[in-house]
Coordinates of C-alpha atoms in Angstrom, one line a residue:
Chain K
M1 CA -22.8 -27.4 14.6
Q2 CA -20.1 -28.1 12.1
V3 CA -16.5 -27.2 13.0
I4 CA -14.5 -26.4 9.8
R5 CA -10.7 -26.3 10.1
S6 CA -9.9 -26.3 6.4
L7 CA -9.8 -23.2 4.3
S8 CA -10.8 -24.9 1.0
Q9 CA -13.7 -26.7 2.7
M10 CA -15.0 -23.4 4.0
M11 CA -14.5 -21.7 0.6
Q12 CA -16.4 -24.5 -1.1
L13 CA -19.2 -24.8 1.4
N14 CA -22.5 -24.5 -0.4
Y15 CA -25.2 -22.8 1.6
P16 CA -28.7 -23.8 0.8
L17 CA -30.1 -21.6 -1.9
G18 CA -31.9 -18.4 -0.8
K19 CA -30.8 -18.7 2.8
S20 CA -29.3 -15.6 4.5
V21 CA -25.9 -16.0 6.1
G22 CA -24.8 -14.1 9.2
F23 CA -21.1 -13.9 10.2
I24 CA -19.3 -13.1 13.4
P25 CA -15.5 -12.9 13.1
T26 CA -13.8 -13.4 16.5
M27 CA -10.4 -14.0 18.0
G28 CA -12.0 -16.5 20.4
Y29 CA -12.1 -16.5 24.2
L30 CA -15.7 -15.5 23.8
H31 CA -17.6 -13.4 26.4
R32 CA -21.2 -12.2 26.5
G33 CA -20.4 -9.4 24.1
H34 CA -19.5 -12.0 21.4
L35 CA -22.5 -14.1 22.3
S36 CA -24.8 -11.1 21.9
L37 CA -23.6 -10.9 18.3
V38 CA -24.3 -14.5 17.7
E39 CA -27.8 -14.1 19.1
A40 CA -28.4 -11.1 16.8
S41 CA -27.3 -13.2 13.8
K42 CA -29.5 -16.1 14.9
K43 CA -32.4 -13.7 15.0
E44 CA -31.8 -12.0 11.7
C45 CA -30.2 -14.7 9.5
D46 CA -31.0 -18.3 8.5
I47 CA -27.4 -19.5 8.9
T48 CA -24.9 -18.3 11.4
V49 CA -21.1 -18.7 10.9
V50 CA -18.5 -17.8 13.6
S51 CA -14.8 -17.7 12.9
I52 CA -12.1 -18.0 15.6
F53 CA -8.7 -16.8 14.5
V54 CA -6.2 -14.8 16.6
N55 CA -4.9 -12.6 13.8
P56 CA -1.2 -12.0 14.1
A57 CA -1.3 -9.3 11.5
Q58 CA -3.2 -6.9 13.8
F59 CA -0.8 -7.2 16.7
G60 CA 2.3 -4.9 16.9
P61 CA 5.7 -6.4 17.6
R62 CA 5.5 -5.5 21.3
E63 CA 1.9 -6.4 21.8
D64 CA 0.2 -9.3 23.4
L65 CA -0.1 -11.8 20.6
S66 CA 1.6 -14.7 22.4
S67 CA -0.3 -14.1 25.7
Y68 CA -3.7 -13.4 24.1
P69 CA -6.2 -15.7 25.9
R70 CA -7.4 -18.8 24.2
N71 CA -9.9 -21.5 25.1
I72 CA -11.4 -23.1 22.0
D73 CA -13.2 -25.9 23.9
R74 CA -15.1 -23.5 26.0
D75 CA -15.8 -21.3 23.0
L76 CA -17.2 -24.3 21.0
K77 CA -19.5 -25.3 23.9
Q78 CA -20.9 -21.8 24.1
L79 CA -21.5 -21.6 20.4
E80 CA -23.1 -25.0 20.2
K81 CA -25.5 -24.0 22.9
L82 CA -26.6 -20.9 20.9
G83 CA -27.3 -23.0 17.8
V84 CA -24.4 -21.8 15.6
D85 CA -24.3 -23.6 12.3
Y86 CA -20.6 -23.4 11.4
V87 CA -17.5 -22.5 13.3
F88 CA -14.5 -21.8 11.1
I89 CA -11.1 -22.2 12.8
P90 CA -8.3 -21.8 10.2
S91 CA -4.6 -22.2 11.0
E92 CA -2.2 -19.3 10.6
G93 CA -0.5 -21.0 7.6
M94 CA -3.8 -21.2 5.8
I95 CA -4.6 -17.5 6.2
Y96 CA -1.0 -16.2 5.7
P97 CA 0.7 -18.8 3.5
E98 CA 4.4 -18.3 2.7
G99 CA 4.8 -15.3 0.4
F100 CA 1.5 -13.8 1.4
N101 CA 1.9 -10.0 0.7
T102 CA -1.5 -8.4 -0.2
W103 CA -2.8 -5.7 2.2
V104 CA -5.9 -3.6 2.4
E105 CA -5.9 -0.2 4.1
V106 CA -8.6 2.4 4.7
K107 CA -6.4 5.5 4.9
A108 CA -7.1 8.5 7.2
L109 CA -9.6 6.7 9.4
S110 CA -6.9 4.2 10.2
E111 CA -4.4 6.7 11.3
I112 CA -6.2 8.4 14.2
L113 CA -7.1 7.1 17.7
C114 CA -6.0 3.4 18.1
G115 CA -4.3 3.6 14.7
N116 CA -2.0 6.2 16.1
S117 CA -1.0 4.1 19.1
R118 CA -1.0 0.8 17.2
P119 CA 0.6 1.4 13.7
G120 CA -0.4 -1.2 11.2
H121 CA -3.2 -2.5 13.4
F122 CA -6.1 -1.6 11.2
K123 CA -4.3 -2.7 8.0
G124 CA -4.2 -6.2 9.7
V125 CA -7.8 -5.9 10.7
C126 CA -9.0 -4.8 7.2
T127 CA -7.0 -7.5 5.5
I128 CA -8.2 -10.4 7.7
V129 CA -11.8 -9.2 7.6
L130 CA -11.8 -8.9 3.8
K131 CA -10.3 -12.4 3.5
L132 CA -12.8 -13.9 5.9
I133 CA -15.7 -12.2 4.0
N134 CA -14.4 -13.6 0.7
V135 CA -14.2 -17.1 2.3
V136 CA -17.5 -17.1 4.3
R137 CA -19.5 -14.9 1.9
P138 CA -22.0 -13.6 4.5
D139 CA -25.0 -11.3 3.8
K140 CA -24.5 -9.6 7.2
M141 CA -21.6 -9.3 9.5
F142 CA -22.3 -8.6 13.2
M143 CA -19.9 -6.4 15.1
G144 CA -19.9 -4.7 18.5
E145 CA -19.7 -1.0 19.1
K146 CA -16.9 -1.5 21.6
D147 CA -14.4 -1.4 18.8
Y148 CA -16.1 1.7 17.4
Q149 CA -13.2 2.9 15.2
Q150 CA -12.9 -0.6 13.8
L151 CA -16.6 -0.7 13.0
M152 CA -16.4 2.6 11.1
I153 CA -13.3 1.6 9.2
L154 CA -14.8 -1.8 8.1
K155 CA -18.0 -0.1 7.1
K156 CA -16.0 2.2 4.9
M157 CA -13.9 -0.6 3.5
L158 CA -17.0 -2.6 2.5
R159 CA -18.6 0.5 0.9
D160 CA -15.4 1.6 -0.9
L161 CA -14.7 -1.9 -2.3
N162 CA -18.3 -2.5 -3.4
L163 CA -18.9 -5.6 -1.3
R164 CA -22.4 -6.8 -0.8
T165 CA -21.9 -7.8 2.9
R166 CA -23.6 -5.4 5.3
I167 CA -22.4 -4.6 8.8
V168 CA -24.9 -4.8 11.7
C169 CA -23.7 -2.8 14.7
C170 CA -24.6 -4.2 18.1
P171 CA -24.5 -2.3 21.4
I172 CA -21.6 -2.8 23.9
V173 CA -22.3 -5.5 26.5
R174 CA -21.1 -4.5 30.0
E175 CA -20.5 -6.1 33.4
T176 CA -23.0 -5.2 36.1
D177 CA -20.8 -2.3 37.2
G178 CA -20.4 -1.0 33.7
L179 CA -17.0 -2.3 32.6
A180 CA -17.2 -3.1 28.8
M181 CA -16.8 -6.8 28.1
S182 CA -13.4 -7.7 26.6
S183 CA -11.3 -10.8 26.3
R184 CA -8.4 -8.6 27.6
N185 CA -10.3 -8.1 31.0
S186 CA -8.9 -11.6 31.9
Y187 CA -5.5 -9.9 32.2
L188 CA -6.7 -7.7 35.0
S189 CA -5.6 -8.3 38.6
T190 CA -8.3 -7.5 41.3
A191 CA -6.7 -4.1 41.9
D192 CA -6.5 -3.3 38.2
R193 CA -10.1 -4.5 37.7
A194 CA -11.2 -1.7 40.0
L195 CA -9.1 0.9 38.1
A196 CA -10.5 -0.4 34.8
L197 CA -13.9 1.0 35.8
S198 CA -12.5 4.5 35.5
L199 CA -13.0 4.4 31.7
Y200 CA -16.7 3.8 32.1
N201 CA -17.0 6.3 34.9
A202 CA -15.3 8.9 32.8
L203 CA -17.8 8.3 29.9
M204 CA -20.8 8.4 32.2
Q205 CA -19.5 11.6 33.9
A206 CA -19.2 13.2 30.4
K207 CA -22.7 12.1 29.4
K208 CA -24.1 13.5 32.7
A209 CA -22.3 16.8 32.1
V210 CA -23.7 17.0 28.6
S211 CA -27.2 16.3 30.0
E212 CA -26.7 19.2 32.3
G213 CA -26.0 21.5 29.5
K214 CA -22.2 21.4 29.0
T215 CA -21.2 21.6 25.3
D216 CA -17.4 22.4 25.3
A217 CA -15.7 19.3 24.0
H218 CA -12.2 20.4 25.3
M219 CA -13.5 20.8 28.8
L220 CA -15.3 17.4 28.8
I221 CA -12.2 15.7 27.5
A222 CA -10.0 17.3 30.2
L223 CA -12.5 16.2 32.8
A224 CA -12.5 12.6 31.6
K225 CA -8.7 12.5 31.4
Q226 CA -8.5 13.7 35.0
T227 CA -11.0 11.1 36.2
I228 CA -9.0 8.3 34.6
R229 CA -5.6 9.6 35.9
I230 CA -6.9 10.1 39.4
A231 CA -8.1 6.5 39.5
G232 CA -4.5 5.5 38.5
A233 CA -4.8 4.4 34.9
N234 CA -2.7 5.9 32.0
V235 CA -4.7 7.7 29.3
D236 CA -3.8 6.8 25.8
Y237 CA -6.4 9.1 24.3
V238 CA -9.8 10.7 25.1
E239 CA -11.6 12.2 22.1
I240 CA -15.0 13.5 21.3
L241 CA -15.8 12.8 17.7
D242 CA -18.7 12.8 15.3
S243 CA -20.0 9.3 15.4
R244 CA -20.8 9.3 11.7
D245 CA -17.3 9.9 10.3
L246 CA -15.0 10.2 13.4
S247 CA -14.3 13.9 12.6
E248 CA -13.3 16.1 15.5
Q249 CA -15.9 18.2 17.3
E250 CA -15.4 21.5 19.3
T251 CA -19.0 21.5 20.5
I252 CA -21.3 18.7 21.5
D253 CA -24.3 17.8 19.3
E254 CA -26.5 14.8 18.9
H255 CA -23.8 12.9 17.0
S256 CA -21.1 13.3 19.7
R257 CA -19.3 10.2 20.9
M258 CA -16.6 10.0 23.4
L259 CA -13.9 7.4 22.8
I260 CA -11.3 6.4 25.3
A261 CA -8.2 4.2 25.4
A262 CA -6.2 3.7 28.6
Y263 CA -3.6 1.5 30.1
V264 CA -4.6 -0.2 33.3
G265 CA -1.3 -1.7 34.4
N266 CA 0.0 -3.3 31.2
T267 CA -3.5 -3.9 29.8
R268 CA -4.8 -1.6 27.1
L269 CA -8.5 -1.1 27.3
I270 CA -10.9 0.8 25.1
D271 CA -14.5 2.0 25.6
N272 CA -16.9 4.6 24.1
L273 CA -20.3 6.1 24.6
S274 CA -22.7 8.4 22.8
L275 CA -23.0 11.6 24.7
S276 CA -26.5 12.5 23.5
S277 CA -29.4 11.8 25.7
G278 CA -31.3 9.9 23.0
E279 CA -29.0 6.9 23.2
Chain A
M1 CA -25.9 -6.4 -25.7
Q2 CA -26.8 -4.4 -22.7
V3 CA -24.9 -1.3 -21.8
I4 CA -25.0 -0.6 -18.1
R5 CA -23.9 2.9 -16.9
S6 CA -25.1 2.6 -13.3
L7 CA -23.0 1.0 -10.5
S8 CA -26.0 -0.2 -8.5
Q9 CA -27.6 -1.7 -11.6
M10 CA -24.5 -3.7 -12.3
M11 CA -24.2 -4.7 -8.6
Q12 CA -27.8 -5.9 -8.6
L13 CA -27.6 -7.7 -11.9
N14 CA -28.8 -11.3 -11.5
Y15 CA -27.1 -13.7 -13.8
P16 CA -29.1 -16.8 -14.7
L17 CA -28.4 -19.5 -12.2
G18 CA -25.6 -21.9 -13.0
K19 CA -24.2 -19.8 -15.9
S20 CA -20.5 -19.0 -15.9
V21 CA -19.5 -15.4 -16.2
G22 CA -16.3 -14.2 -18.0
F23 CA -15.0 -10.7 -17.5
I24 CA -12.7 -8.4 -19.4
P25 CA -11.8 -5.2 -17.6
T26 CA -10.5 -2.5 -20.1
M27 CA -9.8 1.2 -20.4
G28 CA -11.5 1.2 -23.8
Y29 CA -10.0 2.3 -27.1
L30 CA -10.1 -1.4 -27.9
H31 CA -7.7 -3.1 -30.2
R32 CA -7.4 -6.7 -31.4
G33 CA -5.6 -7.6 -28.2
H34 CA -8.7 -6.8 -26.2
L35 CA -10.9 -8.5 -28.7
S36 CA -9.0 -11.7 -28.4
L37 CA -9.8 -11.7 -24.7
V38 CA -13.4 -11.2 -25.5
E39 CA -13.3 -14.1 -27.9
A40 CA -11.6 -16.3 -25.3
S41 CA -14.4 -15.5 -22.8
K42 CA -17.1 -16.2 -25.3
K43 CA -15.5 -19.6 -25.9
E44 CA -15.1 -20.5 -22.2
C45 CA -18.0 -18.8 -20.5
D46 CA -21.8 -18.6 -20.8
I47 CA -21.9 -14.8 -20.2
T48 CA -19.3 -12.2 -21.1
V49 CA -19.0 -8.9 -19.4
V50 CA -16.7 -6.1 -20.5
S51 CA -16.0 -3.0 -18.5
I52 CA -14.7 0.3 -19.9
F53 CA -13.2 2.7 -17.4
V54 CA -10.1 4.9 -17.7
N55 CA -8.9 4.5 -14.1
P56 CA -7.4 7.7 -12.8
A57 CA -5.9 6.0 -9.8
Q58 CA -3.4 4.1 -11.9
F59 CA -2.0 7.2 -13.7
G60 CA 0.8 9.2 -12.1
P61 CA 0.4 13.0 -11.8
R62 CA 2.6 13.5 -14.9
E63 CA 1.2 10.7 -16.9
D64 CA -1.2 10.7 -19.8
L65 CA -4.6 10.4 -18.1
S66 CA -6.1 13.4 -19.9
S67 CA -4.8 12.5 -23.3
Y68 CA -5.5 8.7 -23.0
P69 CA -7.3 7.8 -26.2
R70 CA -11.1 7.2 -26.0
N71 CA -13.7 6.1 -28.5
I72 CA -16.7 4.5 -26.8
D73 CA -18.9 4.4 -29.9
R74 CA -16.4 2.4 -31.8
D75 CA -15.7 0.2 -28.8
L76 CA -19.4 -0.6 -28.4
K77 CA -19.7 -1.5 -32.1
Q78 CA -16.8 -4.0 -31.8
L79 CA -18.1 -5.6 -28.7
E80 CA -21.6 -5.9 -30.1
K81 CA -20.3 -7.7 -33.1
L82 CA -18.5 -10.2 -30.9
G83 CA -21.7 -11.0 -29.0
V84 CA -20.8 -9.5 -25.6
D85 CA -23.7 -9.7 -23.1
Y86 CA -23.0 -6.7 -20.9
V87 CA -20.8 -3.6 -21.2
F88 CA -20.3 -1.8 -17.9
I89 CA -19.3 1.9 -18.2
P90 CA -19.2 3.5 -14.8
S91 CA -18.4 7.2 -14.2
E92 CA -15.5 8.3 -12.2
G93 CA -17.8 9.6 -9.4
M94 CA -19.4 6.1 -9.0
I95 CA -16.1 4.3 -8.7
Y96 CA -14.3 6.9 -6.5
P97 CA -17.1 8.8 -4.7
E98 CA -16.1 11.7 -2.4
G99 CA -14.2 10.4 0.6
F100 CA -13.1 7.2 -1.1
N101 CA -10.0 6.1 0.6
T102 CA -9.5 2.3 0.6
W103 CA -6.5 0.8 -1.2
V104 CA -5.2 -2.6 -1.9
E105 CA -1.6 -3.4 -2.5
V106 CA 0.4 -6.4 -3.4
K107 CA 3.8 -5.5 -1.8
A108 CA 7.2 -6.5 -3.3
L109 CA 5.8 -7.6 -6.7
S110 CA 4.4 -4.0 -7.2
E111 CA 7.7 -2.3 -6.4
I112 CA 9.9 -3.7 -9.2
L113 CA 9.8 -3.0 -13.0
C114 CA 6.9 -0.8 -14.0
G115 CA 6.2 -0.2 -10.3
N116 CA 9.6 1.3 -9.9
S117 CA 9.0 3.8 -12.8
R118 CA 5.3 4.4 -11.9
P119 CA 4.9 4.7 -8.1
G120 CA 1.4 3.9 -7.0
H121 CA 0.4 2.5 -10.4
F122 CA -0.2 -1.1 -9.3
K123 CA -2.0 0.1 -6.1
G124 CA -4.4 1.8 -8.5
V125 CA -4.7 -1.3 -10.7
C126 CA -5.3 -3.7 -7.7
T127 CA -7.9 -1.4 -6.2
I128 CA -9.9 -0.9 -9.4
V129 CA -9.7 -4.6 -10.3
L130 CA -10.8 -5.8 -6.9
K131 CA -13.7 -3.3 -7.0
L132 CA -14.8 -4.4 -10.5
I133 CA -14.6 -8.1 -9.5
N134 CA -16.8 -7.3 -6.5
V135 CA -19.3 -5.5 -8.7
V136 CA -19.2 -8.0 -11.7
R137 CA -18.7 -11.2 -9.7
P138 CA -17.0 -13.2 -12.6
D139 CA -15.9 -16.8 -12.5
K140 CA -13.0 -16.0 -14.9
M141 CA -11.2 -12.8 -15.7
F142 CA -9.4 -12.7 -19.1
M143 CA -6.1 -10.7 -19.2
G144 CA -3.4 -10.4 -21.8
E145 CA 0.3 -11.3 -21.2
K146 CA 1.4 -7.9 -22.5
D147 CA 1.0 -6.5 -19.0
Y148 CA 2.9 -9.4 -17.6
Q149 CA 3.7 -7.9 -14.3
Q150 CA 0.1 -6.7 -13.8
L151 CA -1.0 -10.3 -14.5
M152 CA 1.3 -11.7 -11.9
I153 CA 0.3 -9.1 -9.3
L154 CA -3.4 -9.6 -9.9
K155 CA -3.1 -13.4 -9.7
K156 CA -1.3 -13.0 -6.4
M157 CA -4.0 -10.5 -5.1
L158 CA -6.8 -12.9 -5.9
R159 CA -5.0 -15.8 -4.2
D160 CA -4.0 -13.8 -1.2
L161 CA -7.5 -12.4 -0.7
N162 CA -9.2 -15.8 -1.2
L163 CA -11.3 -14.6 -4.1
R164 CA -13.0 -17.3 -6.2
T165 CA -12.4 -15.5 -9.6
R166 CA -9.7 -17.2 -11.7
I167 CA -7.5 -15.3 -14.2
V168 CA -7.1 -16.7 -17.7
C169 CA -3.9 -15.5 -19.3
C170 CA -4.0 -14.9 -23.1
P171 CA -1.1 -14.5 -25.4
I172 CA 0.0 -11.0 -26.7
V173 CA -1.6 -10.0 -30.0
R174 CA 0.9 -8.3 -32.3
E175 CA 0.8 -6.3 -35.5
T176 CA 2.1 -8.1 -38.6
D177 CA 5.7 -6.8 -38.0
G178 CA 5.6 -7.8 -34.4
L179 CA 4.7 -4.6 -32.5
A180 CA 2.6 -5.6 -29.4
M181 CA -0.9 -4.1 -29.7
S182 CA -1.5 -1.2 -27.3
S183 CA -3.9 1.6 -27.1
R184 CA -0.9 3.8 -26.6
N185 CA 0.4 2.9 -30.1
S186 CA -2.1 5.6 -31.3
Y187 CA 0.3 8.2 -29.9
L188 CA 3.1 7.2 -32.2
S189 CA 4.2 9.3 -35.2
T190 CA 5.2 7.4 -38.3
A191 CA 8.9 7.9 -37.3
D192 CA 8.2 6.7 -33.8
R193 CA 6.2 3.7 -35.0
A194 CA 9.4 2.4 -36.7
L195 CA 11.5 2.9 -33.5
A196 CA 8.8 1.2 -31.5
L197 CA 9.6 -2.1 -33.2
S198 CA 13.0 -2.1 -31.5
L199 CA 11.3 -3.6 -28.3
Y200 CA 10.1 -6.6 -30.3
N201 CA 13.4 -6.8 -32.2
A202 CA 15.3 -6.9 -28.9
L203 CA 13.1 -9.6 -27.5
M204 CA 13.4 -11.8 -30.6
Q205 CA 17.2 -11.2 -30.7
A206 CA 17.5 -12.5 -27.1
K207 CA 15.3 -15.5 -27.9
K208 CA 17.4 -16.3 -30.9
A209 CA 20.6 -16.0 -28.8
V210 CA 19.2 -18.3 -26.2
S211 CA 18.3 -20.9 -28.9
E212 CA 21.9 -20.7 -30.0
G213 CA 23.1 -21.6 -26.5
K214 CA 23.6 -18.2 -24.7
T215 CA 22.6 -18.5 -21.0
D216 CA 24.1 -15.4 -19.4
A217 CA 21.2 -13.1 -18.4
H218 CA 23.5 -10.0 -18.0
M219 CA 24.9 -10.3 -21.4
L220 CA 21.5 -10.8 -23.0
I221 CA 20.1 -7.8 -21.2
A222 CA 23.1 -5.6 -22.3
L223 CA 22.5 -6.7 -25.9
A224 CA 18.8 -5.9 -25.7
K225 CA 19.4 -2.5 -24.2
Q226 CA 22.0 -1.7 -26.9
T227 CA 19.5 -2.7 -29.7
I228 CA 16.8 -0.4 -28.3
R229 CA 19.2 2.5 -27.8
I230 CA 20.8 2.2 -31.2
A231 CA 17.3 2.3 -32.7
G232 CA 16.8 5.6 -30.9
A233 CA 14.4 4.7 -28.0
N234 CA 15.1 5.3 -24.3
V235 CA 15.3 2.2 -22.2
D236 CA 13.3 2.3 -18.9
Y237 CA 14.2 -1.3 -18.0
V238 CA 15.2 -4.6 -19.6
E239 CA 15.1 -7.6 -17.2
I240 CA 15.2 -11.3 -17.4
L241 CA 13.0 -12.8 -14.7
D242 CA 11.5 -16.1 -13.6
S243 CA 8.1 -16.1 -15.3
R244 CA 6.5 -17.8 -12.2
D245 CA 7.3 -15.2 -9.6
L246 CA 9.3 -12.4 -11.3
S247 CA 12.4 -13.2 -9.3
E248 CA 15.8 -12.3 -10.9
Q249 CA 17.8 -14.8 -12.9
E250 CA 21.5 -14.9 -13.6
T251 CA 21.2 -17.9 -16.0
I252 CA 18.6 -18.7 -18.5
D253 CA 16.3 -21.7 -17.9
E254 CA 12.9 -22.8 -19.2
H255 CA 11.1 -20.2 -17.1
S256 CA 13.1 -17.2 -18.3
R257 CA 11.1 -14.3 -19.6
M258 CA 12.5 -11.0 -20.9
L259 CA 10.5 -7.9 -19.9
I260 CA 11.1 -4.5 -21.5
A261 CA 9.8 -0.9 -21.0
A262 CA 11.1 1.9 -23.2
Y263 CA 10.2 5.4 -24.2
V264 CA 9.6 6.0 -27.9
G265 CA 9.4 9.8 -28.0
N266 CA 7.1 10.6 -25.1
T267 CA 5.3 7.3 -25.3
R268 CA 6.1 4.6 -22.8
L269 CA 5.8 1.1 -24.3
I270 CA 6.2 -2.3 -22.7
D271 CA 6.6 -5.8 -24.1
N272 CA 7.8 -9.2 -23.0
L273 CA 8.6 -12.7 -24.3
S274 CA 9.4 -16.1 -23.0
L275 CA 13.0 -16.9 -23.9
S276 CA 12.5 -20.7 -23.9
S277 CA 12.0 -22.5 -27.2
G278 CA 8.9 -24.3 -26.0
E279 CA 6.8 -21.1 -26.2

């Protein structure tokens, strides 16, 4: 496994001709969710590249950039074990040199859900991902469904900008009790860890209600909000949207997906689930 | 010469291995300025690709999109004669399919000069050029210095987004009397054609004044504005900027460049010139 800390070295890297390249962009502090993406890339592609970069442009001024968990040594050990070929770890100054001022935005899709609570977040995400794609030049990029809105926005960005890289969506990896894996789970106290499960419980409750014939999105949303509030977490949003384009739904159908963001103490967590029985 | 009217065909085009690709994006109605870019590409690159696409995203709602001059047949004849390899002529629906909503912006640089008079113009330019680069995948893109601000913005975009394509700047091509070549010159009546020369005259007058020892940018700007107004054209802006980053200058030095935009009748024309004797 080669660790590359130079932007120009990564840009000039020549992959062997005809080999497919899989890419997993991360902010480090890797958990089993990230590792499942690496495994998917190892299975589908000849060469696997992982980047580790805590992207300041996607954090708001009052968000957790400085406290975001980091452990590069542990990350590298895990990646080496999985047989990753290249790990790209650029510095902030390489990615955003002085005078940097070019930004990419997917309008509309970036203004709802997390974009509403975190203004500028997706502009930061789109810009870093486009830059990393230009640097790494992957055939496929592997992303988890936990950041479902991000996934949809980046798919649209790649399509709109005529990039050749394809996104491969991978399922959410959960703890045994159902909590979606997240680097931010490390913030949770033992008490908060119990509350955090309310997001998953609310999703499963909605899915069960749908399997029992409930189809009114408003009612299902109200129920989920109640579940989270009673547990003691603060709802940011609960929405039921069409999983294909994130448009709002009044009535459940096979494309319905519930998306939740909530604060557990000071920690903002997100989760989502398809409400159809097929998935 | 192959004319490609399909986006997917252009995206899938396989260039012979190891051949360098030169690209000239145009809005058609080609004049000798465009052709000089084609000639530069033919000289420097193995394969030359020209695109013709009148980009609606860079026209304001009250600008000349519908009347913008077009003559594809004549364009193709000229390009064939120069030995161009591929001409890419996409439709509007291919470039901006329904739901398209991803935009690229170089902030700050896009808000001055023409960006101030034409809000959103450079966002449209950056977005189409990034898309075309992703589709065509050139090693070099050839652009004229007439659109000097555009050149600076696109150079910055490519650098900021870590693209491999390099921009080659080519000098402005002028009519015998000095008028900068432009597709929009076709709008000019015989009377307006005479007035249009005031832009070039103002630039040459400033360069002469500098060669005689004048160094006060404000005075030189005032003089240029007067020259254009007396001729009967309407000044949009006259600025003297550092040619490297378009920052304002109080005093002339070897990097000083005068940039002008003016309305001659209803036609908006631009021109620019280095004020140093070296160029």
